[in-house]
PDB file of C-alpha atoms in Angstrom:
ATOM      1  CA  MET A  18      30.900 -73.837 -50.788  1.00  0.00           C
ATOM      2  CA  LYS A  19      34.247 -74.762 -52.398  1.00  0.00           C
ATOM      3  CA  LYS A  20      32.565 -74.858 -55.806  1.00  0.00           C
ATOM      4  CA  ILE A  21      31.071 -71.400 -55.303  1.00  0.00           C
ATOM      5  CA  LEU A  22      34.352 -69.880 -54.104  1.00  0.00           C
ATOM      6  CA  MET A  23      36.191 -71.452 -57.031  1.00  0.00           C
ATOM      7  CA  MET A  24      33.660 -69.927 -59.437  1.00  0.00           C
ATOM      8  CA  LEU A  25      34.041 -66.521 -57.814  1.00  0.00           C
ATOM      9  CA  ALA A  26      37.819 -66.849 -58.072  1.00  0.00           C
ATOM     10  CA  ILE A  27      37.451 -67.208 -61.857  1.00  0.00           C
ATOM     11  CA  VAL A  28      36.261 -63.588 -61.908  1.00  0.00           C
ATOM     12  CA  ALA A  29      39.745 -62.544 -60.739  1.00  0.00           C
ATOM     13  CA  THR A  30      42.021 -64.986 -62.572  1.00  0.00           C
ATOM     14  CA  ALA A  31      40.922 -65.563 -66.194  1.00  0.00           C
ATOM     15  CA  LEU A  32      42.837 -63.897 -69.008  1.00  0.00           C
ATOM     16  CA  PHE A  33      41.869 -62.828 -72.465  1.00  0.00           C
ATOM     17  CA  VAL A  34      42.302 -60.885 -76.403  1.00  0.00           C
ATOM     18  CA  VAL A  35      42.226 -57.241 -77.799  1.00  0.00           C
ATOM     19  CA  THR A  36      42.703 -54.281 -80.145  1.00  0.00           C
ATOM     20  CA  ALA A  37      44.616 -51.035 -80.092  1.00  0.00           C
ATOM     21  CA  CYS A  38      43.479 -47.507 -79.524  1.00  0.00           C
ATOM     22  CA  ASP A  39      44.502 -44.165 -80.857  1.00  0.00           C
ATOM     23  CA  LYS A  40      45.548 -42.101 -77.827  1.00  0.00           C
ATOM     24  CA  LYS A  41      44.982 -38.763 -79.523  1.00  0.00           C
ATOM     25  CA  ASP A  42      43.201 -36.346 -77.193  1.00  0.00           C
ATOM     26  CA  ASP A  43      40.646 -34.324 -79.120  1.00  0.00           C
ATOM     27  CA  ASP A  44      40.417 -31.297 -76.808  1.00  0.00           C
ATOM     28  CA  ASN A  45      44.021 -31.436 -75.588  1.00  0.00           C
ATOM     29  CA  ASN A  46      42.525 -31.772 -72.103  1.00  0.00           C
ATOM     30  CA  GLY A  47      43.151 -28.157 -71.214  1.00  0.00           C
ATOM     31  CA  GLY A  48      46.734 -29.043 -70.317  1.00  0.00           C
ATOM     32  CA  ASN A  49      45.623 -31.796 -67.933  1.00  0.00           C
ATOM     33  CA  GLU A  50      48.032 -34.403 -69.252  1.00  0.00           C
ATOM     34  CA  ASP A  51      50.885 -36.262 -67.608  1.00  0.00           C
ATOM     35  CA  ASN A  52      53.587 -36.969 -70.205  1.00  0.00           C
ATOM     36  CA  GLY A  53      50.883 -37.320 -72.846  1.00  0.00           C
ATOM     37  CA  THR A  54      48.696 -39.561 -70.659  1.00  0.00           C
ATOM     38  CA  VAL A  55      45.308 -38.269 -69.543  1.00  0.00           C
ATOM     39  CA  THR A  56      45.009 -38.429 -65.754  1.00  0.00           C
ATOM     40  CA  LEU A  57      41.510 -38.426 -64.297  1.00  0.00           C
ATOM     41  CA  THR A  58      40.588 -37.738 -60.692  1.00  0.00           C
ATOM     42  CA  ALA A  59      42.016 -40.541 -58.548  1.00  0.00           C
ATOM     43  CA  PRO A  60      39.632 -43.313 -57.458  1.00  0.00           C
ATOM     44  CA  PRO A  61      38.071 -42.001 -54.219  1.00  0.00           C
ATOM     45  CA  TYR A  62      38.116 -45.279 -52.282  1.00  0.00           C
ATOM     46  CA  LYS A  63      41.363 -46.852 -53.422  1.00  0.00           C
ATOM     47  CA  ASP A  64      42.640 -47.218 -49.836  1.00  0.00           C
ATOM     48  CA  VAL A  65      39.557 -49.054 -48.560  1.00  0.00           C
ATOM     49  CA  ALA A  66      38.723 -51.212 -51.593  1.00  0.00           C
ATOM     50  CA  LYS A  67      38.647 -54.936 -50.914  1.00  0.00           C
ATOM     51  CA  ILE A  68      37.061 -58.217 -51.927  1.00  0.00           C
ATOM     52  CA  LEU A  69      35.752 -60.561 -49.245  1.00  0.00           C
ATOM     53  CA  ASN A  70      34.779 -64.156 -49.981  1.00  0.00           C
ATOM     54  CA  ILE A  71      32.079 -65.134 -47.464  1.00  0.00           C
ATOM     55  CA  THR A  72      32.874 -68.470 -45.821  1.00  0.00           C
ATOM     56  CA  GLN A  73      29.888 -68.693 -43.464  1.00  0.00           C
ATOM     57  CA  ASP A  74      26.271 -69.170 -44.498  1.00  0.00           C
ATOM     58  CA  ASN A  75      24.035 -66.174 -43.834  1.00  0.00           C
ATOM     59  CA  SER A  76      20.369 -65.305 -44.269  1.00  0.00           C
ATOM     60  CA  GLU A  77      21.148 -62.929 -47.155  1.00  0.00           C
ATOM     61  CA  GLY A  78      22.832 -65.711 -49.112  1.00  0.00           C
ATOM     62  CA  ILE A  79      25.848 -63.445 -49.682  1.00  0.00           C
ATOM     63  CA  LYS A  80      28.891 -65.241 -51.109  1.00  0.00           C
ATOM     64  CA  GLN A  81      31.128 -62.312 -52.042  1.00  0.00           C
ATOM     65  CA  LEU A  82      31.369 -58.596 -51.280  1.00  0.00           C
ATOM     66  CA  ARG A  83      33.343 -56.515 -53.746  1.00  0.00           C
ATOM     67  CA  ILE A  84      34.129 -52.959 -52.623  1.00  0.00           C
ATOM     68  CA  MET A  85      35.431 -51.084 -55.660  1.00  0.00           C
ATOM     69  CA  GLU A  86      37.847 -48.162 -55.534  1.00  0.00           C
ATOM     70  CA  SER A  87      35.417 -46.203 -57.726  1.00  0.00           C
ATOM     71  CA  GLY A  88      32.766 -46.058 -55.029  1.00  0.00           C
ATOM     72  CA  GLY A  89      30.846 -48.900 -56.622  1.00  0.00           C
ATOM     73  CA  PHE A  90      30.084 -52.280 -55.087  1.00  0.00           C
ATOM     74  CA  MET A  91      29.130 -55.752 -56.229  1.00  0.00           C
ATOM     75  CA  ILE A  92      27.289 -58.297 -54.092  1.00  0.00           C
ATOM     76  CA  ALA A  93      27.158 -61.919 -55.232  1.00  0.00           C
ATOM     77  CA  ARG A  94      24.303 -63.894 -53.656  1.00  0.00           C
ATOM     78  CA  GLN A  95      23.132 -67.459 -53.827  1.00  0.00           C
ATOM     79  CA  ALA A  96      19.887 -67.717 -55.814  1.00  0.00           C
ATOM     80  CA  GLY A  97      16.827 -68.082 -53.607  1.00  0.00           C
ATOM     81  CA  SER A  98      18.144 -65.981 -50.742  1.00  0.00           C
ATOM     82  CA  ALA A  99      15.742 -63.784 -48.784  1.00  0.00           C
ATOM     83  CA  ASN A 100      16.470 -60.556 -50.672  1.00  0.00           C
ATOM     84  CA  ALA A 101      17.405 -62.020 -54.038  1.00  0.00           C
ATOM     85  CA  ARG A 102      14.498 -60.167 -55.636  1.00  0.00           C
ATOM     86  CA  VAL A 103      16.607 -56.992 -55.731  1.00  0.00           C
ATOM     87  CA  THR A 104      19.344 -58.617 -57.807  1.00  0.00           C
ATOM     88  CA  ARG A 105      19.647 -59.851 -61.352  1.00  0.00           C
ATOM     89  CA  ALA A 106      20.444 -63.484 -62.099  1.00  0.00           C
ATOM     90  CA  GLY A 107      24.012 -64.411 -62.954  1.00  0.00           C
ATOM     91  CA  SER A 108      25.917 -67.600 -63.736  1.00  0.00           C
ATOM     92  CA  GLY A 109      26.269 -70.684 -61.598  1.00  0.00           C
ATOM     93  CA  GLY A 110      23.229 -69.992 -59.436  1.00  0.00           C
ATOM     94  CA  LEU A 111      24.623 -66.659 -58.256  1.00  0.00           C
ATOM     95  CA  LEU A 112      22.862 -63.302 -58.383  1.00  0.00           C
ATOM     96  CA  TYR A 113      24.808 -60.085 -58.894  1.00  0.00           C
ATOM     97  CA  GLU A 114      23.833 -56.651 -57.637  1.00  0.00           C
ATOM     98  CA  PHE A 115      25.698 -53.441 -58.447  1.00  0.00           C
ATOM     99  CA  GLY A 116      25.421 -49.979 -56.953  1.00  0.00           C
ATOM    100  CA  LYS A 117      27.290 -47.168 -55.196  1.00  0.00           C
ATOM    101  CA  PHE A 118      28.448 -46.687 -51.620  1.00  0.00           C
ATOM    102  CA  THR A 119      29.853 -44.087 -49.264  1.00  0.00           C
ATOM    103  CA  TYR A 120      32.400 -44.775 -46.534  1.00  0.00           C
ATOM    104  CA  SER A 121      32.664 -43.135 -43.136  1.00  0.00           C
ATOM    105  CA  ASN A 122      34.058 -44.180 -39.732  1.00  0.00           C
ATOM    106  CA  GLY A 123      34.710 -47.739 -40.810  1.00  0.00           C
ATOM    107  CA  LYS A 124      31.235 -48.316 -42.272  1.00  0.00           C
ATOM    108  CA  TYR A 125      30.195 -48.799 -45.879  1.00  0.00           C
ATOM    109  CA  VAL A 126      26.737 -47.431 -46.660  1.00  0.00           C
ATOM    110  CA  PHE A 127      25.309 -48.945 -49.858  1.00  0.00           C
ATOM    111  CA  ASP A 128      22.608 -47.287 -51.929  1.00  0.00           C
ATOM    112  CA  ASN A 129      20.515 -50.477 -51.734  1.00  0.00           C
ATOM    113  CA  GLY A 130      19.940 -49.837 -48.024  1.00  0.00           C
ATOM    114  CA  MET A 131      22.743 -52.009 -46.610  1.00  0.00           C
ATOM    115  CA  THR A 132      25.299 -50.874 -44.052  1.00  0.00           C
ATOM    116  CA  ILE A 133      28.373 -53.103 -43.663  1.00  0.00           C
ATOM    117  CA  SER A 134      31.392 -53.035 -41.387  1.00  0.00           C
ATOM    118  CA  PHE A 135      34.427 -55.346 -41.237  1.00  0.00           C
ATOM    119  CA  GLU A 136      36.643 -56.248 -38.292  1.00  0.00           C
ATOM    120  CA  PRO A 137      39.863 -58.281 -38.755  1.00  0.00           C
ATOM    121  CA  SER A 138      39.843 -61.490 -36.721  1.00  0.00           C
ATOM    122  CA  GLY A 139      43.056 -63.430 -37.242  1.00  0.00           C
ATOM    123  CA  SER A 140      43.164 -64.421 -40.900  1.00  0.00           C
ATOM    124  CA  ASN A 141      39.418 -63.764 -41.269  1.00  0.00           C
ATOM    125  CA  TYR A 142      37.078 -60.788 -41.127  1.00  0.00           C
ATOM    126  CA  ASP A 143      34.052 -60.570 -38.861  1.00  0.00           C
ATOM    127  CA  ILE A 144      31.342 -58.905 -40.946  1.00  0.00           C
ATOM    128  CA  THR A 145      28.280 -57.086 -39.664  1.00  0.00           C
ATOM    129  CA  ILE A 146      25.506 -56.393 -42.168  1.00  0.00           C
ATOM    130  CA  THR A 147      22.491 -54.247 -41.384  1.00  0.00           C
ATOM    131  CA  TRP A 148      19.759 -54.629 -43.986  1.00  0.00           C
ATOM    132  CA  ARG A 149      17.350 -51.880 -45.024  1.00  0.00           C
ATOM    133  CA  ASN A 150      14.607 -53.128 -42.671  1.00  0.00           C
ATOM    134  CA  GLY A 151      16.952 -52.905 -39.682  1.00  0.00           C
ATOM    135  CA  THR A 152      17.725 -56.630 -39.527  1.00  0.00           C
ATOM    136  CA  THR A 153      21.353 -57.248 -38.558  1.00  0.00           C
ATOM    137  CA  ILE A 154      23.301 -60.377 -39.428  1.00  0.00           C
ATOM    138  CA  LYS A 155      26.858 -61.394 -38.678  1.00  0.00           C
ATOM    139  CA  THR A 156      29.017 -63.584 -40.862  1.00  0.00           C
ATOM    140  CA  VAL A 157      32.666 -64.362 -41.611  1.00  0.00           C
ATOM    141  CA  GLY A 158      34.788 -63.865 -44.713  1.00  0.00           C
ATOM    142  CA  THR A 159      38.342 -64.031 -45.974  1.00  0.00           C
ATOM    143  CA  LEU A 160      40.212 -61.409 -47.950  1.00  0.00           C
ATOM    144  CA  ASP A 161      40.574 -62.270 -51.629  1.00  0.00           C
ATOM    145  CA  THR A 162      44.302 -62.373 -52.413  1.00  0.00           C
ATOM    146  CA  SER A 163      44.162 -63.056 -56.150  1.00  0.00           C
ATOM    147  CA  SER A 164      46.456 -60.959 -58.322  1.00  0.00           C
ATOM    148  CA  SER A 165      45.458 -57.455 -59.359  1.00  0.00           C
ATOM    149  CA  VAL A 166      45.464 -55.855 -62.783  1.00  0.00           C
ATOM    150  CA  THR A 167      48.687 -54.014 -63.650  1.00  0.00           C
ATOM    151  CA  ALA A 168      48.750 -50.766 -61.662  1.00  0.00           C
ATOM    152  CA  GLY A 169      49.199 -47.387 -63.326  1.00  0.00           C
ATOM    153  CA  VAL A 170      47.452 -44.284 -64.618  1.00  0.00           C
ATOM    154  CA  TYR A 171      45.276 -46.228 -67.060  1.00  0.00           C
ATOM    155  CA  THR A 172      44.133 -48.651 -64.366  1.00  0.00           C
ATOM    156  CA  ASP A 173      43.273 -45.768 -62.046  1.00  0.00           C
ATOM    157  CA  ASN A 174      41.375 -44.037 -64.850  1.00  0.00           C
ATOM    158  CA  LEU A 175      39.360 -47.097 -65.815  1.00  0.00           C
ATOM    159  CA  CYS A 176      38.581 -48.036 -62.208  1.00  0.00           C
ATOM    160  CA  SER A 177      38.005 -44.478 -61.022  1.00  0.00           C
ATOM    161  CA  ARG A 178      34.211 -44.633 -61.266  1.00  0.00           C
ATOM    162  CA  PRO A 179      31.224 -46.630 -62.492  1.00  0.00           C
ATOM    163  CA  TRP A 180      30.705 -45.544 -66.102  1.00  0.00           C
ATOM    164  CA  LYS A 181      27.334 -44.404 -67.421  1.00  0.00           C
ATOM    165  CA  VAL A 182      26.739 -45.120 -71.104  1.00  0.00           C
ATOM    166  CA  GLU A 183      25.547 -41.919 -72.812  1.00  0.00           C
ATOM    167  CA  ARG A 184      25.612 -43.158 -76.398  1.00  0.00           C
ATOM    168  CA  VAL A 185      27.035 -45.910 -78.559  1.00  0.00           C
ATOM    169  CA  ILE A 186      28.011 -45.972 -82.214  1.00  0.00           C
ATOM    170  CA  VAL A 187      27.678 -49.363 -83.891  1.00  0.00           C
ATOM    171  CA  SER A 188      29.533 -49.885 -87.158  1.00  0.00           C
ATOM    172  CA  ALA A 189      30.023 -52.890 -89.428  1.00  0.00           C
ATOM    173  CA  VAL A 190      31.955 -53.759 -92.565  1.00  0.00           C
ATOM    174  CA  PHE A 191      29.871 -55.781 -95.018  1.00  0.00           C
ATOM    175  CA  GLU A 192      30.594 -56.510 -98.688  1.00  0.00           C
ATOM    176  CA  GLY A 193      33.181 -53.762 -98.775  1.00  0.00           C
ATOM    177  CA  LYS A 194      30.843 -51.147 -97.291  1.00  0.00           C
ATOM    178  CA  THR A 195      30.932 -49.612 -93.821  1.00  0.00           C
ATOM    179  CA  LEU A 196      27.559 -49.074 -92.200  1.00  0.00           C
ATOM    180  CA  GLY A 197      27.025 -47.311 -88.887  1.00  0.00           C
ATOM    181  CA  LYS A 198      24.386 -45.916 -86.570  1.00  0.00           C
ATOM    182  CA  GLU A 199      24.365 -43.980 -83.306  1.00  0.00           C
ATOM    183  CA  PHE A 200      22.115 -44.993 -80.409  1.00  0.00           C
ATOM    184  CA  LYS A 201      21.430 -42.711 -77.447  1.00  0.00           C
ATOM    185  CA  GLY A 202      21.889 -43.949 -73.907  1.00  0.00           C
ATOM    186  CA  PRO A 203      20.567 -45.727 -72.005  1.00  0.00           C
ATOM    187  CA  VAL A 204      21.121 -48.005 -74.997  1.00  0.00           C
ATOM    188  CA  ASP A 205      18.216 -50.323 -75.857  1.00  0.00           C
ATOM    189  CA  LEU A 206      19.779 -53.314 -77.589  1.00  0.00           C
ATOM    190  CA  ALA A 207      16.421 -54.169 -79.162  1.00  0.00           C
ATOM    191  CA  GLU A 208      16.979 -51.076 -81.335  1.00  0.00           C
ATOM    192  CA  VAL A 209      20.464 -52.327 -82.229  1.00  0.00           C
ATOM    193  CA  LYS A 210      18.951 -55.685 -83.181  1.00  0.00           C
ATOM    194  CA  ALA A 211      16.352 -54.002 -85.419  1.00  0.00           C
ATOM    195  CA  TRP A 212      19.094 -52.041 -87.217  1.00  0.00           C
ATOM    196  CA  TYR A 213      21.156 -55.208 -87.638  1.00  0.00           C
ATOM    197  CA  GLU A 214      18.279 -57.200 -89.095  1.00  0.00           C
ATOM    198  CA  THR A 215      17.344 -54.400 -91.498  1.00  0.00           C
ATOM    199  CA  ASN A 216      20.851 -54.523 -92.955  1.00  0.00           C
ATOM    200  CA  PHE A 217      22.234 -58.014 -92.343  1.00  0.00           C
ATOM    201  CA  GLY A 218      19.458 -60.549 -91.692  1.00  0.00           C
ATOM    202  CA  VAL A 219      18.154 -62.377 -88.639  1.00  0.00           C
ATOM    203  CA  LEU A 220      20.155 -61.941 -85.455  1.00  0.00           C
ATOM    204  CA  LYS A 221      19.934 -64.834 -83.017  1.00  0.00           C
ATOM    205  CA  ASP A 222      20.870 -63.167 -79.756  1.00  0.00           C
ATOM    206  CA  GLN A 223      19.468 -62.251 -76.343  1.00  0.00           C
ATOM    207  CA  PHE A 224      18.125 -58.842 -77.389  1.00  0.00           C
ATOM    208  CA  ASP A 225      14.789 -59.056 -75.636  1.00  0.00           C
ATOM    209  CA  ALA A 226      12.555 -56.088 -74.939  1.00  0.00           C
ATOM    210  CA  ASN A 227      14.070 -53.763 -72.324  1.00  0.00           C
ATOM    211  CA  THR A 228      17.592 -55.129 -72.780  1.00  0.00           C
ATOM    212  CA  ILE A 229      18.929 -51.704 -71.897  1.00  0.00           C
ATOM    213  CA  ILE A 230      22.529 -50.964 -70.927  1.00  0.00           C
ATOM    214  CA  GLU A 231      22.743 -48.784 -67.824  1.00  0.00           C
ATOM    215  CA  GLY A 232      26.456 -48.772 -67.071  1.00  0.00           C
ATOM    216  CA  ILE A 233      29.802 -50.545 -67.228  1.00  0.00           C
ATOM    217  CA  TYR A 234      32.044 -51.414 -64.270  1.00  0.00           C
ATOM    218  CA  PHE A 235      35.749 -52.238 -64.001  1.00  0.00           C
ATOM    219  CA  ASP A 236      37.855 -52.826 -60.911  1.00  0.00           C
ATOM    220  CA  SER A 237      41.573 -53.332 -60.344  1.00  0.00           C
ATOM    221  CA  LYS A 238      41.094 -56.973 -59.316  1.00  0.00           C
ATOM    222  CA  GLY A 239      39.857 -57.706 -62.832  1.00  0.00           C
ATOM    223  CA  LEU A 240      36.047 -57.490 -62.671  1.00  0.00           C
ATOM    224  CA  PHE A 241      34.313 -56.357 -65.875  1.00  0.00           C
ATOM    225  CA  ALA A 242      30.529 -56.101 -65.958  1.00  0.00           C
ATOM    226  CA  ILE A 243      27.850 -54.664 -68.221  1.00  0.00           C
ATOM    227  CA  ASN A 244      24.899 -53.610 -66.080  1.00  0.00           C
ATOM    228  CA  TYR A 245      21.450 -53.824 -67.710  1.00  0.00           C
ATOM    229  CA  MET A 246      17.897 -52.831 -66.854  1.00  0.00           C
ATOM    230  CA  ASN A 247      15.578 -55.841 -66.446  1.00  0.00           C
ATOM    231  CA  ARG A 248      18.120 -58.380 -67.641  1.00  0.00           C
ATOM    232  CA  ASN A 249      20.941 -60.515 -66.282  1.00  0.00           C
ATOM    233  CA  ASP A 250      24.190 -58.608 -65.927  1.00  0.00           C
ATOM    234  CA  ASP A 251      27.081 -59.849 -68.043  1.00  0.00           C
ATOM    235  CA  VAL A 252      29.947 -60.419 -65.595  1.00  0.00           C
ATOM    236  CA  GLY A 253      33.486 -61.347 -66.537  1.00  0.00           C
ATOM    237  CA  VAL A 254      37.170 -60.592 -66.097  1.00  0.00           C
ATOM    238  CA  TRP A 255      39.699 -58.337 -67.825  1.00  0.00           C
ATOM    239  CA  ARG A 256      43.458 -57.690 -68.070  1.00  0.00           C
ATOM    240  CA  TRP A 257      45.701 -55.263 -69.936  1.00  0.00           C
ATOM    241  CA  THR A 258      47.618 -56.510 -72.955  1.00  0.00           C
ATOM    242  CA  ASN A 259      49.264 -53.121 -73.474  1.00  0.00           C
ATOM    243  CA  MET A 260      48.249 -50.711 -70.735  1.00  0.00           C
ATOM    244  CA  ASN A 261      50.138 -47.717 -72.163  1.00  0.00           C
ATOM    245  CA  ASN A 262      48.165 -48.038 -75.387  1.00  0.00           C
ATOM    246  CA  GLY A 263      44.868 -48.654 -73.622  1.00  0.00           C
ATOM    247  CA  GLU A 264      44.619 -52.223 -74.947  1.00  0.00           C
ATOM    248  CA  LEU A 265      42.772 -54.814 -72.871  1.00  0.00           C
ATOM    249  CA  ILE A 266      41.203 -58.232 -73.180  1.00  0.00           C
ATOM    250  CA  TYR A 267      38.180 -59.639 -71.386  1.00  0.00           C
ATOM    251  CA  ASN A 268      36.215 -62.850 -71.039  1.00  0.00           C
ATOM    252  CA  TRP A 269      32.729 -63.576 -69.738  1.00  0.00           C
ATOM    253  CA  ASN A 270      32.084 -65.638 -66.626  1.00  0.00           C
ATOM    254  CA  ASP A 271      29.161 -67.249 -68.415  1.00  0.00           C
ATOM    255  CA  LYS A 272      29.692 -67.245 -72.171  1.00  0.00           C
ATOM    256  CA  MET A 273      26.326 -68.856 -72.851  1.00  0.00           C
ATOM    257  CA  GLN A 274      24.543 -65.973 -71.143  1.00  0.00           C
ATOM    258  CA  ALA A 275      26.626 -63.007 -72.302  1.00  0.00           C
ATOM    259  CA  ILE A 276      25.602 -60.937 -75.320  1.00  0.00           C
ATOM    260  CA  SER A 277      27.547 -62.610 -78.127  1.00  0.00           C
ATOM    261  CA  LEU A 278      28.142 -59.342 -79.987  1.00  0.00           C
ATOM    262  CA  PHE A 279      30.503 -58.397 -77.172  1.00  0.00           C
ATOM    263  CA  THR A 280      33.401 -60.815 -77.513  1.00  0.00           C
ATOM    264  CA  GLY A 281      36.862 -60.159 -76.123  1.00  0.00           C
ATOM    265  CA  ASN A 282      38.526 -57.377 -78.077  1.00  0.00           C
ATOM    266  CA  ALA A 283      38.555 -53.907 -76.549  1.00  0.00           C
ATOM    267  CA  SER A 284      40.435 -50.664 -76.062  1.00  0.00           C
ATOM    268  CA  VAL A 285      39.900 -47.473 -74.088  1.00  0.00           C
ATOM    269  CA  GLU A 286      40.832 -43.819 -74.214  1.00  0.00           C
ATOM    270  CA  PHE A 287      40.109 -41.004 -71.795  1.00  0.00           C
ATOM    271  CA  THR A 288      39.510 -37.259 -71.804  1.00  0.00           C
ATOM    272  CA  LYS A 289      39.929 -34.951 -68.826  1.00  0.00           C
ATOM    273  CA  ASN A 290      37.518 -32.147 -69.704  1.00  0.00           C
ATOM    274  CA  PRO A 291      34.992 -33.543 -69.114  1.00  0.00           C
ATOM    275  CA  GLU A 292      36.222 -36.688 -67.363  1.00  0.00           C
ATOM    276  CA  SER A 293      34.983 -39.322 -69.753  1.00  0.00           C
ATOM    277  CA  CYS A 294      35.883 -42.642 -71.314  1.00  0.00           C
ATOM    278  CA  LYS A 295      35.513 -44.096 -74.794  1.00  0.00           C
ATOM    279  CA  LEU A 296      35.336 -47.894 -74.729  1.00  0.00           C
ATOM    280  CA  ILE A 297      35.628 -49.781 -78.012  1.00  0.00           C
ATOM    281  CA  LEU A 298      34.440 -53.388 -78.127  1.00  0.00           C
ATOM    282  CA  LYS A 299      34.913 -55.492 -81.237  1.00  0.00           C
ATOM    283  CA  GLY A 300      33.211 -58.680 -82.316  1.00  0.00           C
ATOM    284  CA  ILE A 301      32.316 -60.904 -85.257  1.00  0.00           C
ATOM    285  CA  VAL A 302      28.696 -61.922 -85.855  1.00  0.00           C
ATOM    286  CA  ASN A 303      27.757 -64.137 -88.794  1.00  0.00           C
ATOM    287  CA  ASN A 304      31.207 -63.418 -90.307  1.00  0.00           C
ATOM    288  CA  ILE A 305      30.607 -59.651 -90.138  1.00  0.00           C
ATOM    289  CA  ASP A 306      33.090 -57.453 -88.271  1.00  0.00           C
ATOM    290  CA  PHE A 307      31.392 -55.192 -85.741  1.00  0.00           C
ATOM    291  CA  GLU A 308      32.667 -52.347 -83.604  1.00  0.00           C
ATOM    292  CA  PHE A 309      30.791 -50.858 -80.644  1.00  0.00           C
ATOM    293  CA  THR A 310      32.077 -47.496 -79.449  1.00  0.00           C
ATOM    294  CA  PHE A 311      30.653 -46.586 -76.042  1.00  0.00           C
ATOM    295  CA  TYR A 312      30.862 -42.939 -74.971  1.00  0.00           C
ATOM    296  CA  MET A 313      30.640 -42.866 -71.183  1.00  0.00           C
ATOM    297  CA  LYS A 314      30.779 -40.484 -68.233  1.00  0.00           C
ATOM    298  CA  GLY A 315      31.247 -41.263 -64.574  1.00  0.00           C
ATOM    299  CA  PHE A 316      28.257 -41.355 -62.256  1.00  0.00           C
TER     300      PHE A 316
END
């Protein structure tokens, strides 16, 4: 148990490396700026967001519940648990599941069929989980007290929602030439691999069939995750290096499993009308500089 909790704590404590971003707002946001900073709708569940590390074994194998201010959740389960089939495998024998929730009268209703409520009990929380088939289990957890990401408008913007990838532009500088291609979302990385190999040679990476990016999650405790269809989610941690310039750094929880094209250099910028985010990830593959520009909307 200590080993598992220590591994989960890594998701909130590691630090990382990045690049800058031009804060120019293309549509001037219809006047929706605060001293030149785009301000999106506030995260809807900021007051009830929490992370609970589960300290008691339970039939669901749940080790951590992460309630995000965006209305998203993450459940970390031990591999082999009763309902592990609905999750995707992660590092260290844990399985990660992402989705959305609603909150009413002290209960969190997840879109995977779970209903969860928490009751403080001394320094712990008594947790009641009702699974989709009506089975109810009770367990115990402690509130995660690890440090949060620097608070501010940019943090609220980035954590305000789960982000749906609508398209990505991949560009590379090779032998003095810049090559680029746009891919529509959901982004099938097998298509990115085919483009790479047409121009640069064999790419040894985990771009299997149906490696399709669904969405990207951030939370103010430092979680960063790329959510795929039919593939392990890449889960890691992030921090600002220069929040006012949208500069951040990130690191993967399992570097051997993460897509190597996504390294640790990133920046973000936001627009108000519509509320959207442009996330730029940079990496080096076979000594070639790559840039991935994700155009995303909340969902």
